[in-house]
Amino acid sequence: MRIAILNKDRCQPRRCSKECEKYCPRVRTGDETIVFGDDGKPVISEELCVGCGICINKCPFDAIMIIGLPEALQEPTHRYGTNGFALFGLPVPRAGKVTGILGPNGIGKSTSVQILSGALVPNFGQGTGDWDTVLEHYAGTALYDYFRDVVSGKFRISQKPQYVDLIPKAFKGKTSELLGKTDERGVLNELVDYLELRGVMDRKISELSGGELQRVAIAACAARDSHFYFFDEISPYLDIHQRIKVARLIQELSKEKAVLVVEHDLAILDLLTDAIHLAYGEPGGFGVITHPKSVRVGINQYLKGFLPEENIRIRTEAIKFEVHPPTDTREFESRVSFGGFSKQYGEGFSLKATGGNLRDGEVLGIVGPNGIGKSTFVKILAGEIKPDEGDPNIDVKISYKPQYIKADIQMRVQDFLRGISRQFGTSYYEVEIAKPLQLEKLYDHMLMDLSGGELQRVAIAACLSRDADLYILDEPSAHLDVEQRSMVTRVLNRFAENNQKTAMVVDHDIYMIDMLSQRLLVFEGEPSVYGEAHGPFSMENGMNRFLENLGITFRRDEETRRPRVNNLGSRLDREQKESGNYYYAATE
């Protein structure tokens, strides 16, 4: 089975010579394989298309995809019209369970949730859908009972949106006013205390940080009295301790309710869910939701890139984790160093940092809880903020990507990047930055039209495009899916090593820090009161110190070597704490 996809946002028939029709061999023989609709854009006949791929290569705006589907796929669950995105399969929410969806962005996860919430009626690829057909289609399955309750109107649904930074645009009042409207279960006070929101209740939503907005959105979703709860990405802007607390909150919520979670932090997804559905396909083209799998098996299959039950390879290479061997420090030169300094915000937060040396060609990870001064630290290094005492005295060029990215200029992506680097468009730039960060399809987009994940990739590219000696990236994993996070780690490591540059990365994704870093800078203290920067340490010493402060232990999966959070109080958790090996067991 073959499908043709037209990205109507990218297609611009007034700016091209209709190359798709002009060069189509079937059209040239007289067939109407490509015709033009009332909107002036092409309509591709999937029955007549032979899959030659000429239209794909000739389209100047890269707006066409011709995709050969796996043989097992027959009828789509939903399709967005002729030459539109097709979704195959649906996740199955189960009462008393947390069900996860793991897959790349643009693969149909949001479409699945729209269908499960009743906002979108699946049409099975046949124009307009209706609920009678849906119920008939799923008769005798678990989804029949689910959709029957949705159609009857008895089924209440609560959703947490993916992009919490858009909340201030929709609501202008105080936090207490927003949350007060959601307290249908009478548990708001407990949620506010558990999620540590008491201090922001009288503040305006527009004044909250990303982490505060995330916790407010989670509280608002959990406070409603619903049958089905959907959480779309709980981890952005939260530290590892906060992520684990939220995971335990959702597990408690699921004891009598059905919960569905989309999450790209695999350590949290592993800890949180009872079963997962994998999603694969072609972003923007088609998506497939698999049958449920056990959590460990599903994540390992996803990392390996091969799904045995479906007999599908979803990735050419496995995502690999390696145990960090001891490093001989004599192999590295240290051209970048910084001095000690301190910063005091009135009678509030204070930060102290000792000096240190940074090695050429290394990526230094920066870890610690939120509100401990990590972003303040890197802003001082980058010259964005002045310290009160001391001076980092970094006599090198610095390129800095901030934690919160704003696209406030009306400019095309390619013009933005071309204005930063003369190397833009060269083979080096395309191979080392543009292609691995999947930027080609974004070149003609305006910065203000990009999604959170797209803007993040452009910001990373912009940071690496500048001529500098030290590259500082604050939370580059936010809004990126698993593949994109793995891709970013490879790009950063290759860039630092090949160019003998130094990179510093602040992030809360343990998987990303594990794959990315050679050494660690660890922040300690009391959040929102004071913070101290310690290190750099080796990965083992740094992670042991960081995790001991949090009271959390990790083990490695025997099959893939990925980090896994130990259940609090479990045998392995107790043994590792007694031995002092918080960062994996001593035998590993």
XYZ file of C-alpha atoms in Angstrom, residues 69-525:
457
model
C 3.450 1.445 3.998
C 4.233 -1.821 5.788
C 2.212 -4.705 4.329
C 0.275 -5.302 7.545
C -1.349 -1.864 7.367
C -4.668 -1.800 5.574
C -7.367 0.626 6.712
C -6.352 3.772 8.596
C -8.093 4.652 11.836
C -8.273 8.254 10.715
C -7.061 10.280 7.760
C -7.062 14.032 7.313
C -8.562 14.073 3.827
C -6.993 13.287 0.457
C -3.181 13.321 0.613
C -3.390 14.027 4.347
C -1.793 12.434 7.412
C -2.980 8.881 8.175
C -3.143 7.279 11.629
C -3.255 3.520 12.121
C -4.287 2.091 15.489
C -5.178 3.652 18.834
C -3.887 3.356 22.393
C -6.230 1.615 24.840
C -6.723 3.455 28.168
C -7.484 1.123 31.071
C -9.011 2.066 34.416
C -6.570 1.589 37.280
C -3.553 1.778 34.945
C -1.153 4.383 33.595
C -0.710 3.793 29.869
C 2.191 5.459 28.063
C 2.794 6.403 24.434
C 6.385 6.508 23.237
C 7.235 7.862 19.811
C 8.616 10.807 17.840
C 6.866 14.126 17.401
C 4.464 14.471 14.467
C 3.501 10.796 14.497
C -0.148 11.051 15.576
C -0.074 10.970 19.368
C -2.132 14.162 19.616
C -4.570 12.848 16.999
C -5.009 9.704 19.104
C -5.876 11.785 22.152
C -8.334 13.917 20.166
C -10.107 10.725 19.133
C -10.091 9.256 22.638
C -11.442 12.513 24.061
C -14.329 12.517 21.575
C -13.201 15.777 19.969
C -12.391 13.972 16.692
C -14.525 11.192 15.172
C -12.322 8.609 13.398
C -13.282 8.273 9.721
C -11.293 5.104 8.823
C -10.051 6.925 5.716
C -13.536 7.523 4.333
C -14.359 11.230 4.489
C -16.501 12.200 7.478
C -16.701 9.830 10.438
C -19.742 8.980 12.564
C -19.983 7.333 15.978
C -22.294 4.510 14.838
C -19.621 3.312 12.438
C -16.963 3.668 15.149
C -18.943 1.543 17.619
C -19.602 -1.078 14.957
C -15.918 -1.142 14.024
C -14.748 -1.715 17.613
C -17.524 -4.123 18.645
C -16.147 -6.896 20.851
C -13.018 -4.956 21.859
C -12.010 -2.910 24.919
C -12.344 0.265 22.860
C -16.049 -0.447 22.239
C -16.885 0.008 25.932
C -14.665 3.076 26.061
C -16.204 4.807 23.021
C -19.719 3.833 24.115
C -19.201 5.833 27.314
C -17.654 8.727 25.351
C -20.612 8.879 22.940
C -23.161 8.738 25.786
C -21.657 11.889 27.280
C -21.092 10.222 30.643
C -17.350 10.101 30.183
C -15.509 13.152 31.509
C -11.993 13.893 30.285
C -9.209 16.077 31.708
C -6.166 17.067 29.650
C -2.821 18.723 30.417
C -1.493 20.506 27.301
C 1.963 19.957 25.884
C 3.113 23.582 25.641
C 2.511 25.103 29.064
C 4.232 28.347 28.054
C 1.092 29.161 26.018
C -1.102 29.219 29.156
C -0.424 32.932 29.905
C -1.835 33.800 26.474
C -5.121 32.073 27.333
C -5.480 33.182 30.969
C -4.551 36.571 32.462
C -5.494 36.237 36.150
C -3.805 34.884 39.266
C -2.765 31.283 39.807
C -5.380 30.852 42.541
C -8.123 31.991 40.152
C -7.095 29.502 37.484
C -6.764 26.545 39.845
C -9.929 27.455 41.741
C -11.974 26.788 38.599
C -10.623 23.230 38.351
C -11.107 21.936 41.905
C -13.883 19.447 41.157
C -12.549 16.739 43.491
C -11.922 18.969 46.505
C -8.219 18.106 46.568
C -6.706 21.400 45.416
C -5.109 22.260 48.772
C -3.346 18.885 48.886
C -2.169 19.266 45.269
C -0.890 22.794 45.900
C 1.179 21.624 48.874
C 2.415 18.440 47.183
C 3.514 20.306 44.036
C 4.967 23.177 46.105
C 2.742 25.846 44.552
C 1.720 27.666 47.730
C 4.182 30.486 47.080
C 2.801 31.286 43.607
C -0.942 31.206 44.328
C -1.195 35.013 44.566
C 1.047 35.655 41.562
C -0.223 36.291 38.042
C 0.050 33.417 35.582
C 2.102 35.675 33.294
C 4.772 35.998 36.031
C 5.394 32.255 36.496
C 8.478 30.389 35.313
C 8.279 27.390 32.998
C 8.605 24.934 35.894
C 5.893 26.725 37.864
C 3.572 26.759 34.845
C 4.174 23.036 34.346
C 3.217 22.218 37.934
C 0.149 24.489 37.747
C -0.994 22.709 34.573
C -0.500 19.294 36.216
C -2.446 20.399 39.302
C -5.279 21.783 37.149
C -5.568 18.506 35.233
C -5.421 16.311 38.354
C -7.943 18.456 40.292
C -10.791 17.759 37.865
C -13.249 14.918 38.504
C -12.872 12.875 35.323
C -12.853 9.299 34.114
C -9.895 9.728 31.756
C -6.802 11.872 32.365
C -4.307 12.732 29.656
C -0.901 14.251 30.468
C 1.061 15.482 27.444
C 4.737 15.781 28.498
C 5.080 16.283 32.239
C 8.868 16.671 32.335
C 9.786 19.955 30.551
C 11.164 22.583 32.981
C 10.963 20.174 35.966
C 14.026 18.771 37.726
C 14.450 15.032 38.324
C 13.056 15.211 41.870
C 9.966 17.108 40.700
C 9.481 14.661 37.820
C 9.477 11.710 40.180
C 7.015 13.452 42.521
C 4.666 14.106 39.599
C 5.023 10.489 38.470
C 3.938 9.277 41.916
C 1.013 11.728 41.896
C -0.187 10.347 38.553
C 0.191 6.759 39.776
C -1.998 7.605 42.775
C -4.539 9.269 40.469
C -4.713 6.144 38.288
C -5.841 3.780 41.038
C -9.491 4.272 40.045
C -9.106 6.202 36.773
C -7.685 5.651 33.294
C -4.533 7.699 32.635
C -2.672 8.187 29.359
C 0.767 9.824 29.314
C 2.947 11.017 26.446
C 6.504 11.472 27.709
C 9.996 11.681 26.179
C 11.977 11.316 29.424
C 12.467 7.552 29.328
C 13.551 7.274 32.959
C 10.241 8.820 34.057
C 8.174 6.879 31.500
C 9.786 3.672 32.769
C 9.011 4.533 36.394
C 5.504 5.849 35.773
C 3.665 3.542 33.369
C 2.128 0.084 33.651
C 2.148 -0.545 29.886
C 3.174 1.414 26.806
C 2.194 1.714 23.160
C 5.001 2.462 20.720
C 4.343 4.914 17.893
C 6.288 4.780 14.631
C 5.945 5.929 11.046
C 6.880 9.032 9.066
C 6.422 12.355 10.918
C 3.819 14.374 9.072
C 3.003 11.405 6.794
C 1.613 8.488 8.755
C 1.728 7.049 12.238
C 1.153 3.605 13.690
C 0.208 2.918 17.306
C 1.238 -0.610 18.318
C -0.594 -2.965 20.650
C 0.354 -2.463 24.321
C 3.692 -3.838 25.493
C 5.275 -4.286 28.899
C 7.221 -1.171 29.838
C 10.738 -2.628 29.917
C 10.279 -4.636 26.710
C 8.655 -1.738 24.869
C 11.328 0.833 25.767
C 14.141 -1.585 24.933
C 12.576 -2.408 21.558
C 12.207 1.292 20.854
C 15.851 1.995 21.706
C 17.037 -0.914 19.563
C 14.911 0.324 16.669
C 13.322 -3.054 15.870
C 9.849 -4.267 16.855
C 9.836 -8.102 16.650
C 6.061 -8.610 16.976
C 5.384 -6.142 14.155
C 8.524 -7.200 12.235
C 9.305 -3.529 11.628
C 12.606 -1.678 11.803
C 11.852 1.879 12.916
C 15.428 3.132 13.048
C 18.613 2.210 11.181
C 20.764 2.439 14.327
C 20.109 1.623 17.969
C 20.288 4.339 20.626
C 23.196 3.168 22.769
C 24.303 3.862 26.327
C 27.856 3.251 27.429
C 29.366 2.895 30.891
C 31.813 5.773 31.262
C 35.325 4.403 31.787
C 37.850 6.314 33.914
C 39.456 9.049 31.807
C 43.112 9.933 31.862
C 43.076 13.694 32.423
C 46.516 13.997 30.823
C 44.872 13.394 27.451
C 43.136 16.786 27.608
C 44.290 20.369 27.454
C 42.474 23.020 29.501
C 42.371 26.310 27.653
C 39.157 27.576 29.256
C 38.998 28.341 32.976
C 36.732 30.451 35.145
C 37.235 32.152 38.502
C 35.062 32.040 41.604
C 32.207 34.503 42.054
C 28.992 35.123 43.976
C 25.613 36.697 43.260
C 23.007 37.981 45.727
C 19.430 38.946 44.823
C 18.459 41.415 47.571
C 17.538 39.458 50.689
C 16.519 36.467 48.579
C 18.509 33.927 46.626
C 22.320 33.810 46.714
C 24.771 31.856 44.551
C 28.406 30.948 45.148
C 30.696 29.286 42.622
C 34.298 28.228 42.909
C 36.558 28.351 39.872
C 37.427 25.464 37.598
C 39.071 24.323 34.371
C 37.218 23.177 31.258
C 38.845 20.786 28.811
C 39.092 21.174 25.077
C 36.795 18.825 23.229
C 34.622 17.910 26.228
C 30.983 18.351 27.109
C 30.464 19.276 30.759
C 27.058 18.402 32.190
C 25.469 20.668 34.813
C 22.973 19.071 37.207
C 20.986 20.126 40.235
C 17.414 20.877 41.321
C 15.404 23.821 40.010
C 15.845 27.143 41.790
C 19.416 26.313 42.783
C 21.211 28.822 40.504
C 22.216 26.808 37.413
C 20.737 29.283 34.928
C 22.118 32.229 36.923
C 25.553 30.565 36.850
C 25.630 30.110 33.062
C 24.199 33.601 32.488
C 27.083 35.049 34.520
C 29.586 33.003 32.503
C 27.920 34.205 29.296
C 28.036 37.820 30.423
C 24.245 38.185 30.607
C 24.395 38.964 34.359
C 27.130 40.632 36.413
C 28.317 38.931 39.639
C 28.366 40.915 42.917
C 31.732 39.567 44.053
C 34.538 37.919 42.150
C 34.843 37.585 38.393
C 34.613 34.476 36.187
C 37.237 36.222 34.012
C 36.639 34.015 30.973
C 38.802 35.461 28.231
C 37.235 33.488 25.377
C 34.310 33.902 22.996
C 31.070 32.381 24.316
C 27.921 31.267 22.494
C 24.876 30.917 24.742
C 21.458 29.262 24.247
C 19.087 30.347 27.033
C 16.567 28.113 28.801
C 13.525 30.011 27.555
C 13.508 30.698 23.833
C 11.431 33.453 22.272
C 10.835 33.891 18.549
C 9.922 37.565 18.406
C 11.176 38.427 14.928
C 9.360 37.778 11.655
C 12.131 36.070 9.722
C 12.623 32.845 7.788
C 14.721 30.182 9.492
C 17.296 30.066 6.709
C 17.719 33.864 6.750
C 18.136 33.791 10.527
C 20.850 31.115 10.419
C 22.569 32.627 7.372
C 22.887 35.889 9.288
C 24.744 34.071 12.081
C 27.251 31.967 10.163
C 29.031 32.318 6.840
C 29.264 28.540 6.770
C 25.497 28.209 6.373
C 24.759 26.268 3.194
C 28.207 24.664 2.978
C 28.573 20.894 2.904
C 30.174 20.996 6.370
C 27.232 22.893 7.837
C 24.659 20.633 6.228
C 26.380 17.404 7.350
C 27.368 18.455 10.881
C 24.453 20.678 11.930
C 21.514 21.061 9.529
C 20.907 17.446 8.511
C 21.249 15.795 11.968
C 19.067 18.524 13.528
C 16.491 18.038 10.730
C 16.477 21.697 9.774
C 16.064 21.469 5.975
C 12.268 21.246 6.133
C 12.174 24.286 8.419
C 14.224 26.648 6.227
C 11.206 28.339 4.608
C 9.213 28.566 7.855
C 8.966 31.797 9.810
C 10.531 31.723 13.280
C 7.282 32.847 14.899
C 5.403 29.909 13.334
C 7.644 27.167 14.747
C 6.507 24.691 17.386
C 8.401 24.372 20.668
C 10.492 21.434 19.443
C 11.254 23.070 16.087
C 12.297 26.316 17.766
C 14.518 24.358 20.167
C 16.403 22.721 17.273
C 16.848 26.056 15.505
C 18.148 27.613 18.749
C 20.664 24.774 19.187
C 21.811 25.237 15.593
C 22.114 28.999 16.115
C 24.249 28.448 19.217
C 26.617 26.072 17.389
C 26.727 28.348 14.321
C 28.455 31.156 16.179
C 32.236 31.422 16.212
C 33.133 30.766 19.845
C 35.410 28.769 22.154
C 32.822 27.910 24.804
C 29.260 26.842 23.971
C 26.655 26.958 26.759
C 23.233 25.347 26.268
C 20.518 25.606 28.934
C 17.968 22.742 28.751
C 18.371 21.728 25.103
C 16.126 18.660 25.631
C 12.896 20.636 26.244
C 10.129 19.646 23.772
C 12.413 17.245 21.877
C 11.425 13.610 21.369
C 13.690 10.647 22.153
C 15.254 10.477 18.669
C 15.879 14.206 18.621
C 17.513 14.129 22.068
C 19.799 11.295 20.960
C 20.571 13.221 17.788
C 21.405 16.405 19.735
C 23.817 14.494 21.999
C 25.647 13.137 18.932
C 25.785 16.587 17.326
C 27.176 18.213 20.489
C 29.745 15.491 21.142
C 30.950 15.485 17.506
C 31.063 19.280 17.421
C 33.098 19.551 20.631
C 35.490 16.736 19.743
C 36.056 17.564 16.064
C 36.518 21.297 16.656
C 38.271 20.976 20.032
C 35.689 23.284 21.582
C 34.191 23.142 25.070
C 30.461 22.793 25.706
C 28.462 23.162 28.932
C 24.966 21.675 29.039
C 22.334 22.244 31.738
C 19.640 19.562 31.628
C 17.361 17.410 33.797
C 17.060 14.418 31.441
C 19.299 11.774 33.030
C 19.408 9.786 29.761
C 20.706 12.817 27.884
C 23.233 13.752 30.585
C 24.412 10.109 30.647
C 24.974 9.981 26.872
C 26.380 13.495 26.594
C 28.733 14.332 29.439
C 32.355 13.524 30.167
C 32.290 15.341 33.531
C 29.725 17.009 35.804
C 29.257 20.260 37.663
C 26.927 19.639 40.631
C 24.762 22.334 42.241
C 23.737 21.962 45.872
C 21.935 24.096 48.436
